[in-house]
mmCIF file with all atom_site columns, C-alpha atoms in Angstrom:
data_model
loop_
_atom_site.group_PDB
_atom_site.id
_atom_site.type_symbol
_atom_site.label_atom_id
_atom_site.label_alt_id
_atom_site.label_comp_id
_atom_site.label_asym_id
_atom_site.label_entity_id
_atom_site.label_seq_id
_atom_site.pdbx_PDB_ins_code
_atom_site.Cartn_x
_atom_site.Cartn_y
_atom_site.Cartn_z
_atom_site.occupancy
_atom_site.B_iso_or_equiv
_atom_site.pdbx_formal_charge
_atom_site.auth_seq_id
_atom_site.auth_comp_id
_atom_site.auth_asym_id
_atom_site.auth_atom_id
_atom_site.pdbx_PDB_model_num
ATOM 1   C CA . ALA A 1 1   ? 15.459 -0.158  -26.007 1.00 74.00 ? 12  ALA A CA 1
ATOM 2   C CA . ALA A 1 2   ? 17.125 1.017   -22.846 1.00 85.00 ? 13  ALA A CA 1
ATOM 3   C CA . GLY A 1 3   ? 19.938 -1.132  -21.579 1.00 94.00 ? 14  GLY A CA 1
ATOM 4   C CA . VAL A 1 4   ? 21.884 -1.518  -18.367 1.00 97.00 ? 15  VAL A CA 1
ATOM 5   C CA . ILE A 1 5   ? 24.210 1.424   -17.815 1.00 97.00 ? 16  ILE A CA 1
ATOM 6   C CA . GLN A 1 6   ? 27.480 1.095   -15.968 1.00 98.00 ? 17  GLN A CA 1
ATOM 7   C CA . SER A 1 7   ? 29.868 3.831   -14.983 1.00 98.00 ? 18  SER A CA 1
ATOM 8   C CA . PRO A 1 8   ? 32.645 4.427   -15.285 1.00 98.00 ? 19  PRO A CA 1
ATOM 9   C CA . ARG A 1 9   ? 33.523 2.222   -18.242 1.00 97.00 ? 20  ARG A CA 1
ATOM 10  C CA . HIS A 1 10  ? 37.204 2.276   -17.382 1.00 98.00 ? 21  HIS A CA 1
ATOM 11  C CA . LEU A 1 11  ? 38.894 2.891   -14.077 1.00 98.00 ? 22  LEU A CA 1
ATOM 12  C CA . ILE A 1 12  ? 42.539 2.882   -13.115 1.00 98.00 ? 23  ILE A CA 1
ATOM 13  C CA . LYS A 1 13  ? 43.454 2.773   -9.432  1.00 98.00 ? 24  LYS A CA 1
ATOM 14  C CA . GLU A 1 14  ? 46.529 2.093   -7.404  1.00 98.00 ? 25  GLU A CA 1
ATOM 15  C CA . LYS A 1 15  ? 46.930 -0.610  -4.806  1.00 98.00 ? 26  LYS A CA 1
ATOM 16  C CA . ARG A 1 16  ? 45.191 0.118   -1.507  1.00 97.00 ? 27  ARG A CA 1
ATOM 17  C CA . GLU A 1 17  ? 42.937 2.739   -3.082  1.00 98.00 ? 28  GLU A CA 1
ATOM 18  C CA . THR A 1 18  ? 39.154 2.546   -3.173  1.00 98.00 ? 29  THR A CA 1
ATOM 19  C CA . ALA A 1 19  ? 36.800 2.375   -6.131  1.00 98.00 ? 30  ALA A CA 1
ATOM 20  C CA . THR A 1 20  ? 33.065 2.764   -6.614  1.00 98.00 ? 31  THR A CA 1
ATOM 21  C CA . LEU A 1 21  ? 31.295 1.198   -9.554  1.00 98.00 ? 32  LEU A CA 1
ATOM 22  C CA . LYS A 1 22  ? 27.774 2.221   -10.458 1.00 98.00 ? 33  LYS A CA 1
ATOM 23  C CA . CYS A 1 23  ? 25.016 0.323   -12.194 1.00 98.00 ? 34  CYS A CA 1
ATOM 24  C CA . TYR A 1 24  ? 21.715 1.637   -13.521 1.00 97.00 ? 35  TYR A CA 1
ATOM 25  C CA . PRO A 1 25  ? 19.346 -1.223  -14.364 1.00 96.00 ? 36  PRO A CA 1
ATOM 26  C CA . ILE A 1 26  ? 16.878 -1.311  -17.189 1.00 95.00 ? 37  ILE A CA 1
ATOM 27  C CA . PRO A 1 27  ? 13.800 0.771   -16.253 1.00 93.00 ? 38  PRO A CA 1
ATOM 28  C CA . ARG A 1 28  ? 11.340 -1.202  -14.108 1.00 90.00 ? 39  ARG A CA 1
ATOM 29  C CA . HIS A 1 29  ? 13.903 -3.912  -13.380 1.00 91.00 ? 40  HIS A CA 1
ATOM 30  C CA . ASP A 1 30  ? 14.081 -4.427  -9.641  1.00 90.00 ? 41  ASP A CA 1
ATOM 31  C CA . THR A 1 31  ? 16.853 -7.037  -9.355  1.00 91.00 ? 42  THR A CA 1
ATOM 32  C CA . VAL A 1 32  ? 20.545 -6.321  -9.802  1.00 94.00 ? 43  VAL A CA 1
ATOM 33  C CA . TYR A 1 33  ? 23.444 -8.773  -9.974  1.00 95.00 ? 44  TYR A CA 1
ATOM 34  C CA . TRP A 1 34  ? 27.187 -8.102  -9.921  1.00 97.00 ? 45  TRP A CA 1
ATOM 35  C CA . TYR A 1 35  ? 29.723 -10.363 -11.647 1.00 97.00 ? 46  TYR A CA 1
ATOM 36  C CA . GLN A 1 36  ? 33.506 -10.240 -11.848 1.00 97.00 ? 47  GLN A CA 1
ATOM 37  C CA . GLN A 1 37  ? 35.415 -11.544 -14.859 1.00 97.00 ? 48  GLN A CA 1
ATOM 38  C CA . GLY A 1 38  ? 39.198 -11.754 -14.591 1.00 96.00 ? 49  GLY A CA 1
ATOM 39  C CA . PRO A 1 39  ? 41.435 -11.892 -17.651 1.00 94.00 ? 50  PRO A CA 1
ATOM 40  C CA . GLY A 1 40  ? 40.829 -15.129 -19.559 1.00 92.00 ? 51  GLY A CA 1
ATOM 41  C CA . GLN A 1 41  ? 38.317 -16.314 -16.968 1.00 94.00 ? 52  GLN A CA 1
ATOM 42  C CA . ASP A 1 42  ? 34.587 -16.888 -16.877 1.00 94.00 ? 53  ASP A CA 1
ATOM 43  C CA . PRO A 1 43  ? 32.214 -14.504 -15.091 1.00 95.00 ? 54  PRO A CA 1
ATOM 44  C CA . GLN A 1 44  ? 31.892 -15.134 -11.363 1.00 95.00 ? 55  GLN A CA 1
ATOM 45  C CA . PHE A 1 45  ? 28.892 -14.033 -9.326  1.00 94.00 ? 56  PHE A CA 1
ATOM 46  C CA . LEU A 1 46  ? 29.579 -11.550 -6.540  1.00 96.00 ? 57  LEU A CA 1
ATOM 47  C CA . ILE A 1 47  ? 26.297 -10.351 -5.066  1.00 95.00 ? 58  ILE A CA 1
ATOM 48  C CA . SER A 1 48  ? 22.687 -9.566  -5.935  1.00 93.00 ? 59  SER A CA 1
ATOM 49  C CA . PHE A 1 49  ? 19.876 -7.343  -4.706  1.00 93.00 ? 60  PHE A CA 1
ATOM 50  C CA . TYR A 1 50  ? 16.124 -7.400  -4.989  1.00 90.00 ? 61  TYR A CA 1
ATOM 51  C CA . GLU A 1 51  ? 14.031 -4.441  -3.869  1.00 88.00 ? 62  GLU A CA 1
ATOM 52  C CA . LYS A 1 52  ? 17.045 -2.941  -2.119  1.00 90.00 ? 63  LYS A CA 1
ATOM 53  C CA . MET A 1 53  ? 17.689 -6.056  -0.064  1.00 92.00 ? 64  MET A CA 1
ATOM 54  C CA . GLN A 1 54  ? 20.594 -8.414  -0.604  1.00 91.00 ? 65  GLN A CA 1
ATOM 55  C CA . SER A 1 55  ? 19.193 -11.568 -2.191  1.00 88.00 ? 66  SER A CA 1
ATOM 56  C CA . ASP A 1 56  ? 22.312 -13.684 -2.666  1.00 88.00 ? 67  ASP A CA 1
ATOM 57  C CA . LYS A 1 57  ? 26.020 -13.527 -2.062  1.00 91.00 ? 68  LYS A CA 1
ATOM 58  C CA . GLY A 1 58  ? 28.846 -15.241 -3.869  1.00 91.00 ? 69  GLY A CA 1
ATOM 59  C CA . SER A 1 59  ? 32.606 -15.111 -3.584  1.00 86.00 ? 70  SER A CA 1
ATOM 60  C CA . ILE A 1 60  ? 32.742 -11.439 -2.775  1.00 92.00 ? 71  ILE A CA 1
ATOM 61  C CA . PRO A 1 61  ? 35.747 -10.337 -0.695  1.00 94.00 ? 72  PRO A CA 1
ATOM 62  C CA . ASP A 1 62  ? 35.058 -8.667  2.625   1.00 95.00 ? 73  ASP A CA 1
ATOM 63  C CA . ARG A 1 63  ? 36.797 -5.598  1.184   1.00 97.00 ? 74  ARG A CA 1
ATOM 64  C CA . PHE A 1 64  ? 33.882 -5.207  -1.204  1.00 97.00 ? 75  PHE A CA 1
ATOM 65  C CA . SER A 1 65  ? 30.424 -3.992  -0.311  1.00 96.00 ? 76  SER A CA 1
ATOM 66  C CA . ALA A 1 66  ? 27.389 -3.145  -2.360  1.00 97.00 ? 77  ALA A CA 1
ATOM 67  C CA . GLN A 1 67  ? 23.938 -1.739  -2.030  1.00 96.00 ? 78  GLN A CA 1
ATOM 68  C CA . GLN A 1 68  ? 20.852 -1.011  -4.047  1.00 96.00 ? 79  GLN A CA 1
ATOM 69  C CA . PHE A 1 69  ? 19.162 2.352   -3.732  1.00 96.00 ? 80  PHE A CA 1
ATOM 70  C CA . SER A 1 70  ? 15.520 3.433   -3.820  1.00 94.00 ? 81  SER A CA 1
ATOM 71  C CA . ASP A 1 71  ? 15.752 4.173   -7.546  1.00 93.00 ? 82  ASP A CA 1
ATOM 72  C CA . TYR A 1 72  ? 17.085 0.607   -8.000  1.00 94.00 ? 83  TYR A CA 1
ATOM 73  C CA . HIS A 1 73  ? 20.534 1.658   -9.091  1.00 96.00 ? 84  HIS A CA 1
ATOM 74  C CA . SER A 1 74  ? 23.352 -0.182  -7.373  1.00 97.00 ? 85  SER A CA 1
ATOM 75  C CA . GLU A 1 75  ? 26.876 0.631   -6.336  1.00 98.00 ? 86  GLU A CA 1
ATOM 76  C CA . LEU A 1 76  ? 29.777 -1.729  -5.735  1.00 98.00 ? 87  LEU A CA 1
ATOM 77  C CA . ASN A 1 77  ? 32.345 -0.311  -3.343  1.00 98.00 ? 88  ASN A CA 1
ATOM 78  C CA . MET A 1 78  ? 35.804 -1.793  -3.355  1.00 98.00 ? 89  MET A CA 1
ATOM 79  C CA . SER A 1 79  ? 38.422 -0.870  -0.765  1.00 97.00 ? 90  SER A CA 1
ATOM 80  C CA . SER A 1 80  ? 42.086 -1.738  -0.209  1.00 97.00 ? 91  SER A CA 1
ATOM 81  C CA . LEU A 1 81  ? 42.364 -2.654  -3.861  1.00 98.00 ? 92  LEU A CA 1
ATOM 82  C CA . GLU A 1 82  ? 44.761 -5.414  -4.814  1.00 97.00 ? 93  GLU A CA 1
ATOM 83  C CA . LEU A 1 83  ? 46.375 -6.220  -8.144  1.00 97.00 ? 94  LEU A CA 1
ATOM 84  C CA . GLY A 1 84  ? 44.150 -9.300  -8.369  1.00 96.00 ? 95  GLY A CA 1
ATOM 85  C CA . ASP A 1 85  ? 41.055 -7.123  -8.379  1.00 97.00 ? 96  ASP A CA 1
ATOM 86  C CA . SER A 1 86  ? 41.876 -6.053  -11.919 1.00 98.00 ? 97  SER A CA 1
ATOM 87  C CA . ALA A 1 87  ? 38.969 -7.394  -13.939 1.00 97.00 ? 98  ALA A CA 1
ATOM 88  C CA . LEU A 1 88  ? 35.833 -6.592  -15.840 1.00 98.00 ? 99  LEU A CA 1
ATOM 89  C CA . TYR A 1 89  ? 32.908 -5.995  -13.529 1.00 98.00 ? 100 TYR A CA 1
ATOM 90  C CA . PHE A 1 90  ? 29.497 -6.608  -15.009 1.00 98.00 ? 101 PHE A CA 1
ATOM 91  C CA . CYS A 1 91  ? 26.180 -5.585  -13.647 1.00 97.00 ? 102 CYS A CA 1
ATOM 92  C CA . ALA A 1 92  ? 23.048 -7.376  -14.790 1.00 96.00 ? 103 ALA A CA 1
ATOM 93  C CA . SER A 1 93  ? 19.408 -6.655  -14.128 1.00 94.00 ? 104 SER A CA 1
ATOM 94  C CA . SER A 1 94  ? 16.183 -8.575  -14.317 1.00 91.00 ? 105 SER A CA 1
ATOM 95  C CA . LEU A 1 95  ? 12.538 -8.119  -13.508 1.00 86.00 ? 106 LEU A CA 1
ATOM 96  C CA . ARG A 1 96  ? 11.218 -9.611  -10.282 1.00 78.00 ? 107 ARG A CA 1
ATOM 97  C CA . GLY A 1 97  ? 14.087 -12.008 -10.008 1.00 67.00 ? 108 GLY A CA 1
ATOM 98  C CA . ASP A 1 98  ? 13.550 -13.709 -13.368 1.00 73.00 ? 109 ASP A CA 1
ATOM 99  C CA . PRO A 1 99  ? 15.985 -16.596 -13.004 1.00 67.00 ? 110 PRO A CA 1
ATOM 100 C CA . TYR A 1 100 ? 16.658 -17.129 -16.662 1.00 75.00 ? 111 TYR A CA 1
ATOM 101 C CA . GLU A 1 101 ? 17.159 -13.891 -18.529 1.00 87.00 ? 112 GLU A CA 1
ATOM 102 C CA . GLN A 1 102 ? 19.499 -11.392 -17.022 1.00 91.00 ? 113 GLN A CA 1
ATOM 103 C CA . TYR A 1 103 ? 20.434 -8.326  -19.022 1.00 94.00 ? 114 TYR A CA 1
ATOM 104 C CA . PHE A 1 104 ? 24.088 -7.470  -18.725 1.00 96.00 ? 115 PHE A CA 1
ATOM 105 C CA . GLY A 1 105 ? 25.660 -4.060  -18.933 1.00 97.00 ? 116 GLY A CA 1
ATOM 106 C CA . PRO A 1 106 ? 28.805 -3.219  -20.914 1.00 96.00 ? 117 PRO A CA 1
ATOM 107 C CA . GLY A 1 107 ? 30.989 -3.638  -17.860 1.00 97.00 ? 118 GLY A CA 1
ATOM 108 C CA . THR A 1 108 ? 33.550 -1.548  -16.003 1.00 98.00 ? 119 THR A CA 1
ATOM 109 C CA . ARG A 1 109 ? 37.148 -2.427  -16.665 1.00 98.00 ? 120 ARG A CA 1
ATOM 110 C CA . LEU A 1 110 ? 39.101 -1.915  -13.457 1.00 98.00 ? 121 LEU A CA 1
ATOM 111 C CA . THR A 1 111 ? 42.862 -1.856  -13.609 1.00 98.00 ? 122 THR A CA 1
ATOM 112 C CA . VAL A 1 112 ? 44.801 -1.825  -10.360 1.00 98.00 ? 123 VAL A CA 1
ATOM 113 C CA . THR A 1 113 ? 48.446 -0.796  -10.640 1.00 97.00 ? 124 THR A CA 1
ATOM 114 C CA . LEU B 2 1   ? 23.616 -26.638 -8.872  1.00 70.00 ? 26  LEU B CA 1
ATOM 115 C CA . ALA B 2 2   ? 24.248 -29.170 -11.608 1.00 76.00 ? 27  ALA B CA 1
ATOM 116 C CA . LYS B 2 3   ? 27.730 -29.023 -13.098 1.00 87.00 ? 28  LYS B CA 1
ATOM 117 C CA . THR B 2 4   ? 27.895 -28.474 -16.846 1.00 93.00 ? 29  THR B CA 1
ATOM 118 C CA . THR B 2 5   ? 30.499 -29.740 -19.291 1.00 95.00 ? 30  THR B CA 1
ATOM 119 C CA . GLN B 2 6   ? 30.896 -28.456 -22.820 1.00 97.00 ? 31  GLN B CA 1
ATOM 120 C CA . PRO B 2 7   ? 33.688 -28.472 -25.411 1.00 97.00 ? 32  PRO B CA 1
ATOM 121 C CA . ILE B 2 8   ? 36.345 -25.848 -24.823 1.00 97.00 ? 33  ILE B CA 1
ATOM 122 C CA . SER B 2 9   ? 36.460 -24.791 -28.460 1.00 97.00 ? 34  SER B CA 1
ATOM 123 C CA . MET B 2 10  ? 34.881 -25.377 -31.843 1.00 98.00 ? 35  MET B CA 1
ATOM 124 C CA . ASP B 2 11  ? 35.715 -24.229 -35.346 1.00 98.00 ? 36  ASP B CA 1
ATOM 125 C CA . SER B 2 12  ? 33.290 -23.667 -38.195 1.00 98.00 ? 37  SER B CA 1
ATOM 126 C CA . TYR B 2 13  ? 32.900 -21.876 -41.487 1.00 97.00 ? 38  TYR B CA 1
ATOM 127 C CA . GLU B 2 14  ? 30.417 -19.273 -42.559 1.00 97.00 ? 39  GLU B CA 1
ATOM 128 C CA . GLY B 2 15  ? 27.082 -20.712 -43.618 1.00 97.00 ? 40  GLY B CA 1
ATOM 129 C CA . GLN B 2 16  ? 27.438 -23.948 -41.683 1.00 97.00 ? 41  GLN B CA 1
ATOM 130 C CA . GLU B 2 17  ? 25.219 -25.156 -38.884 1.00 97.00 ? 42  GLU B CA 1
ATOM 131 C CA . VAL B 2 18  ? 26.939 -25.394 -35.528 1.00 98.00 ? 43  VAL B CA 1
ATOM 132 C CA . ASN B 2 19  ? 25.820 -27.682 -32.740 1.00 98.00 ? 44  ASN B CA 1
ATOM 133 C CA . ILE B 2 20  ? 27.276 -27.254 -29.258 1.00 98.00 ? 45  ILE B CA 1
ATOM 134 C CA . THR B 2 21  ? 26.456 -30.006 -26.808 1.00 97.00 ? 46  THR B CA 1
ATOM 135 C CA . CYS B 2 22  ? 26.458 -29.565 -23.063 1.00 97.00 ? 47  CYS B CA 1
ATOM 136 C CA . SER B 2 23  ? 26.214 -32.322 -20.492 1.00 96.00 ? 48  SER B CA 1
ATOM 137 C CA . HIS B 2 24  ? 24.524 -31.781 -17.134 1.00 94.00 ? 49  HIS B CA 1
ATOM 138 C CA . ASN B 2 25  ? 24.159 -35.238 -15.628 1.00 92.00 ? 50  ASN B CA 1
ATOM 139 C CA . ASN B 2 26  ? 22.997 -34.040 -12.218 1.00 92.00 ? 51  ASN B CA 1
ATOM 140 C CA . ILE B 2 27  ? 20.257 -31.720 -13.404 1.00 93.00 ? 52  ILE B CA 1
ATOM 141 C CA . ALA B 2 28  ? 17.385 -31.433 -10.942 1.00 91.00 ? 53  ALA B CA 1
ATOM 142 C CA . THR B 2 29  ? 13.694 -31.680 -11.727 1.00 91.00 ? 54  THR B CA 1
ATOM 143 C CA . ASN B 2 30  ? 13.113 -27.947 -11.381 1.00 87.00 ? 55  ASN B CA 1
ATOM 144 C CA . ASP B 2 31  ? 16.206 -26.845 -13.274 1.00 90.00 ? 56  ASP B CA 1
ATOM 145 C CA . TYR B 2 32  ? 16.064 -25.115 -16.627 1.00 92.00 ? 57  TYR B CA 1
ATOM 146 C CA . ILE B 2 33  ? 18.801 -25.029 -19.261 1.00 94.00 ? 58  ILE B CA 1
ATOM 147 C CA . THR B 2 34  ? 19.896 -21.604 -20.398 1.00 94.00 ? 59  THR B CA 1
ATOM 148 C CA . TRP B 2 35  ? 22.474 -20.499 -22.949 1.00 96.00 ? 60  TRP B CA 1
ATOM 149 C CA . TYR B 2 36  ? 24.352 -17.211 -23.045 1.00 97.00 ? 61  TYR B CA 1
ATOM 150 C CA . GLN B 2 37  ? 26.684 -15.727 -25.648 1.00 98.00 ? 62  GLN B CA 1
ATOM 151 C CA . GLN B 2 38  ? 29.616 -13.477 -24.841 1.00 97.00 ? 63  GLN B CA 1
ATOM 152 C CA . PHE B 2 39  ? 31.752 -11.406 -27.177 1.00 96.00 ? 64  PHE B CA 1
ATOM 153 C CA . PRO B 2 40  ? 35.200 -10.238 -26.000 1.00 93.00 ? 65  PRO B CA 1
ATOM 154 C CA . SER B 2 41  ? 35.003 -7.475  -23.413 1.00 90.00 ? 66  SER B CA 1
ATOM 155 C CA . GLN B 2 42  ? 31.198 -7.421  -23.509 1.00 95.00 ? 67  GLN B CA 1
ATOM 156 C CA . GLY B 2 43  ? 28.615 -8.666  -21.065 1.00 96.00 ? 68  GLY B CA 1
ATOM 157 C CA . PRO B 2 44  ? 27.007 -12.058 -21.666 1.00 96.00 ? 69  PRO B CA 1
ATOM 158 C CA . ARG B 2 45  ? 23.787 -12.040 -23.674 1.00 96.00 ? 70  ARG B CA 1
ATOM 159 C CA . PHE B 2 46  ? 20.855 -14.409 -23.194 1.00 94.00 ? 71  PHE B CA 1
ATOM 160 C CA . ILE B 2 47  ? 20.261 -16.653 -26.205 1.00 96.00 ? 72  ILE B CA 1
ATOM 161 C CA . ILE B 2 48  ? 17.695 -19.285 -25.321 1.00 95.00 ? 73  ILE B CA 1
ATOM 162 C CA . GLN B 2 49  ? 16.209 -21.273 -22.472 1.00 93.00 ? 74  GLN B CA 1
ATOM 163 C CA . GLY B 2 50  ? 14.326 -24.537 -22.258 1.00 94.00 ? 75  GLY B CA 1
ATOM 164 C CA . TYR B 2 51  ? 13.134 -27.339 -20.020 1.00 93.00 ? 76  TYR B CA 1
ATOM 165 C CA . LYS B 2 52  ? 12.628 -30.287 -22.360 1.00 91.00 ? 77  LYS B CA 1
ATOM 166 C CA . THR B 2 53  ? 12.153 -31.235 -26.041 1.00 88.00 ? 78  THR B CA 1
ATOM 167 C CA . LYS B 2 54  ? 12.877 -28.448 -28.494 1.00 95.00 ? 79  LYS B CA 1
ATOM 168 C CA . VAL B 2 55  ? 12.784 -24.689 -28.261 1.00 94.00 ? 80  VAL B CA 1
ATOM 169 C CA . THR B 2 56  ? 13.402 -22.348 -31.182 1.00 95.00 ? 81  THR B CA 1
ATOM 170 C CA . ASN B 2 57  ? 13.708 -18.601 -31.431 1.00 95.00 ? 82  ASN B CA 1
ATOM 171 C CA . GLU B 2 58  ? 14.982 -16.201 -34.062 1.00 93.00 ? 83  GLU B CA 1
ATOM 172 C CA . VAL B 2 59  ? 18.583 -16.843 -33.090 1.00 92.00 ? 84  VAL B CA 1
ATOM 173 C CA . ALA B 2 60  ? 18.958 -20.525 -32.203 1.00 97.00 ? 85  ALA B CA 1
ATOM 174 C CA . SER B 2 61  ? 17.353 -23.841 -31.380 1.00 97.00 ? 86  SER B CA 1
ATOM 175 C CA . LEU B 2 62  ? 17.771 -25.818 -28.196 1.00 98.00 ? 87  LEU B CA 1
ATOM 176 C CA . PHE B 2 63  ? 17.347 -29.582 -28.178 1.00 97.00 ? 88  PHE B CA 1
ATOM 177 C CA . ILE B 2 64  ? 16.858 -31.373 -24.873 1.00 97.00 ? 89  ILE B CA 1
ATOM 178 C CA . PRO B 2 65  ? 16.398 -35.161 -24.772 1.00 95.00 ? 90  PRO B CA 1
ATOM 179 C CA . ALA B 2 66  ? 13.893 -36.837 -22.508 1.00 95.00 ? 91  ALA B CA 1
ATOM 180 C CA . ASP B 2 67  ? 16.437 -37.629 -19.782 1.00 95.00 ? 92  ASP B CA 1
ATOM 181 C CA . ARG B 2 68  ? 17.576 -33.969 -19.760 1.00 95.00 ? 93  ARG B CA 1
ATOM 182 C CA . LYS B 2 69  ? 21.140 -34.982 -18.974 1.00 95.00 ? 94  LYS B CA 1
ATOM 183 C CA . SER B 2 70  ? 22.404 -33.052 -21.975 1.00 96.00 ? 95  SER B CA 1
ATOM 184 C CA . SER B 2 71  ? 21.338 -30.299 -24.309 1.00 97.00 ? 96  SER B CA 1
ATOM 185 C CA . THR B 2 72  ? 22.419 -29.085 -27.728 1.00 98.00 ? 97  THR B CA 1
ATOM 186 C CA . LEU B 2 73  ? 22.481 -25.495 -28.872 1.00 98.00 ? 98  LEU B CA 1
ATOM 187 C CA . SER B 2 74  ? 22.071 -25.273 -32.637 1.00 98.00 ? 99  SER B CA 1
ATOM 188 C CA . LEU B 2 75  ? 23.125 -22.162 -34.536 1.00 97.00 ? 100 LEU B CA 1
ATOM 189 C CA . PRO B 2 76  ? 21.904 -22.235 -38.137 1.00 94.00 ? 101 PRO B CA 1
ATOM 190 C CA . ARG B 2 77  ? 24.084 -20.827 -40.903 1.00 94.00 ? 102 ARG B CA 1
ATOM 191 C CA . VAL B 2 78  ? 26.677 -19.119 -38.734 1.00 97.00 ? 103 VAL B CA 1
ATOM 192 C CA . SER B 2 79  ? 28.416 -15.944 -39.800 1.00 97.00 ? 104 SER B CA 1
ATOM 193 C CA . LEU B 2 80  ? 31.705 -14.364 -38.747 1.00 97.00 ? 105 LEU B CA 1
ATOM 194 C CA . SER B 2 81  ? 29.817 -12.318 -36.163 1.00 96.00 ? 106 SER B CA 1
ATOM 195 C CA . ASP B 2 82  ? 28.831 -15.503 -34.331 1.00 97.00 ? 107 ASP B CA 1
ATOM 196 C CA . THR B 2 83  ? 32.428 -15.911 -33.181 1.00 98.00 ? 108 THR B CA 1
ATOM 197 C CA . ALA B 2 84  ? 32.043 -15.776 -29.417 1.00 98.00 ? 109 ALA B CA 1
ATOM 198 C CA . VAL B 2 85  ? 32.041 -17.817 -26.220 1.00 98.00 ? 110 VAL B CA 1
ATOM 199 C CA . TYR B 2 86  ? 28.859 -19.782 -25.582 1.00 98.00 ? 111 TYR B CA 1
ATOM 200 C CA . TYR B 2 87  ? 27.895 -20.743 -22.052 1.00 97.00 ? 112 TYR B CA 1
ATOM 201 C CA . CYS B 2 88  ? 25.507 -23.490 -21.038 1.00 96.00 ? 113 CYS B CA 1
ATOM 202 C CA . LEU B 2 89  ? 23.966 -22.887 -17.608 1.00 94.00 ? 114 LEU B CA 1
ATOM 203 C CA . VAL B 2 90  ? 21.584 -24.820 -15.421 1.00 92.00 ? 115 VAL B CA 1
ATOM 204 C CA . VAL B 2 91  ? 19.274 -22.476 -13.562 1.00 88.00 ? 116 VAL B CA 1
ATOM 205 C CA . PRO B 2 92  ? 16.793 -23.434 -10.822 1.00 83.00 ? 117 PRO B CA 1
ATOM 206 C CA . GLU B 2 93  ? 13.209 -22.479 -11.523 1.00 76.00 ? 118 GLU B CA 1
ATOM 207 C CA . ARG B 2 94  ? 12.811 -20.245 -8.517  1.00 72.00 ? 119 ARG B CA 1
ATOM 208 C CA . GLY B 2 95  ? 13.778 -16.616 -8.903  1.00 66.00 ? 120 GLY B CA 1
ATOM 209 C CA . PHE B 2 96  ? 16.705 -14.495 -7.844  1.00 66.00 ? 121 PHE B CA 1
ATOM 210 C CA . GLN B 2 97  ? 19.196 -17.080 -8.960  1.00 75.00 ? 122 GLN B CA 1
ATOM 211 C CA . LYS B 2 98  ? 22.764 -16.166 -9.654  1.00 84.00 ? 123 LYS B CA 1
ATOM 212 C CA . LEU B 2 99  ? 24.138 -17.411 -12.940 1.00 88.00 ? 124 LEU B CA 1
ATOM 213 C CA . VAL B 2 100 ? 26.945 -19.915 -12.421 1.00 88.00 ? 125 VAL B CA 1
ATOM 214 C CA . PHE B 2 101 ? 29.200 -19.799 -15.462 1.00 92.00 ? 126 PHE B CA 1
ATOM 215 C CA . GLY B 2 102 ? 31.370 -22.792 -16.164 1.00 88.00 ? 127 GLY B CA 1
ATOM 216 C CA . THR B 2 103 ? 33.949 -22.997 -18.890 1.00 92.00 ? 128 THR B CA 1
ATOM 217 C CA . GLY B 2 104 ? 32.209 -21.974 -22.070 1.00 95.00 ? 129 GLY B CA 1
ATOM 218 C CA . THR B 2 105 ? 32.772 -23.031 -25.660 1.00 98.00 ? 130 THR B CA 1
ATOM 219 C CA . ARG B 2 106 ? 34.863 -20.710 -27.788 1.00 97.00 ? 131 ARG B CA 1
ATOM 220 C CA . LEU B 2 107 ? 33.372 -20.797 -31.277 1.00 98.00 ? 132 LEU B CA 1
ATOM 221 C CA . LEU B 2 108 ? 35.534 -19.513 -34.109 1.00 98.00 ? 133 LEU B CA 1
ATOM 222 C CA . VAL B 2 109 ? 33.799 -18.945 -37.437 1.00 98.00 ? 134 VAL B CA 1
ATOM 223 C CA . SER B 2 110 ? 36.090 -18.551 -40.420 1.00 97.00 ? 135 SER B CA 1
ATOM 224 C CA . PRO B 2 111 ? 35.365 -17.289 -43.942 1.00 95.00 ? 136 PRO B CA 1
#
């Protein structure tokens, strides 16, 4: 079965650079969530979209922005990167905002040096 | 959202049954209890979800008492590959809900 696809899987950036993470949800899934997981920490919700509209927002820095496109894929844009942004970034998708079962992608490991 | 509390770590041996209990004293009427599993450097994976009494699927069972202030995830006959972090989450019934992960339980299964 098709799963959530995230690209790139690994990304190394320097401080103050920008990064773009991409997420391709499971086919027919219309809701996308972004989570950040720092080293040794639990996943933290960043932002979510349903039908291309932002549906919820968590502790996402103002330096970050995201959007969902007409084909339902989503991109997380991160600017002025800081060392503390180094983390695993997971994208999850669900169908029509199913609150219980979100399907997570493999994650993008971002390292800021 | 109701706060959840679960043991930080548990140890077991292959073939044993493992029960992980989670407390959620402030659970609301419309909240469901959901459990996720996460392996190192992988995204969390949905295990099971329930509202009350007992729910069973091919992977686990979930026991929820009548007062719903706690729940117990039961993993039958664990294997080494069940070594992971297990998260108990309380999720409101209405859609488009972010998952709020607390501190999960690190389960270590030994030979």
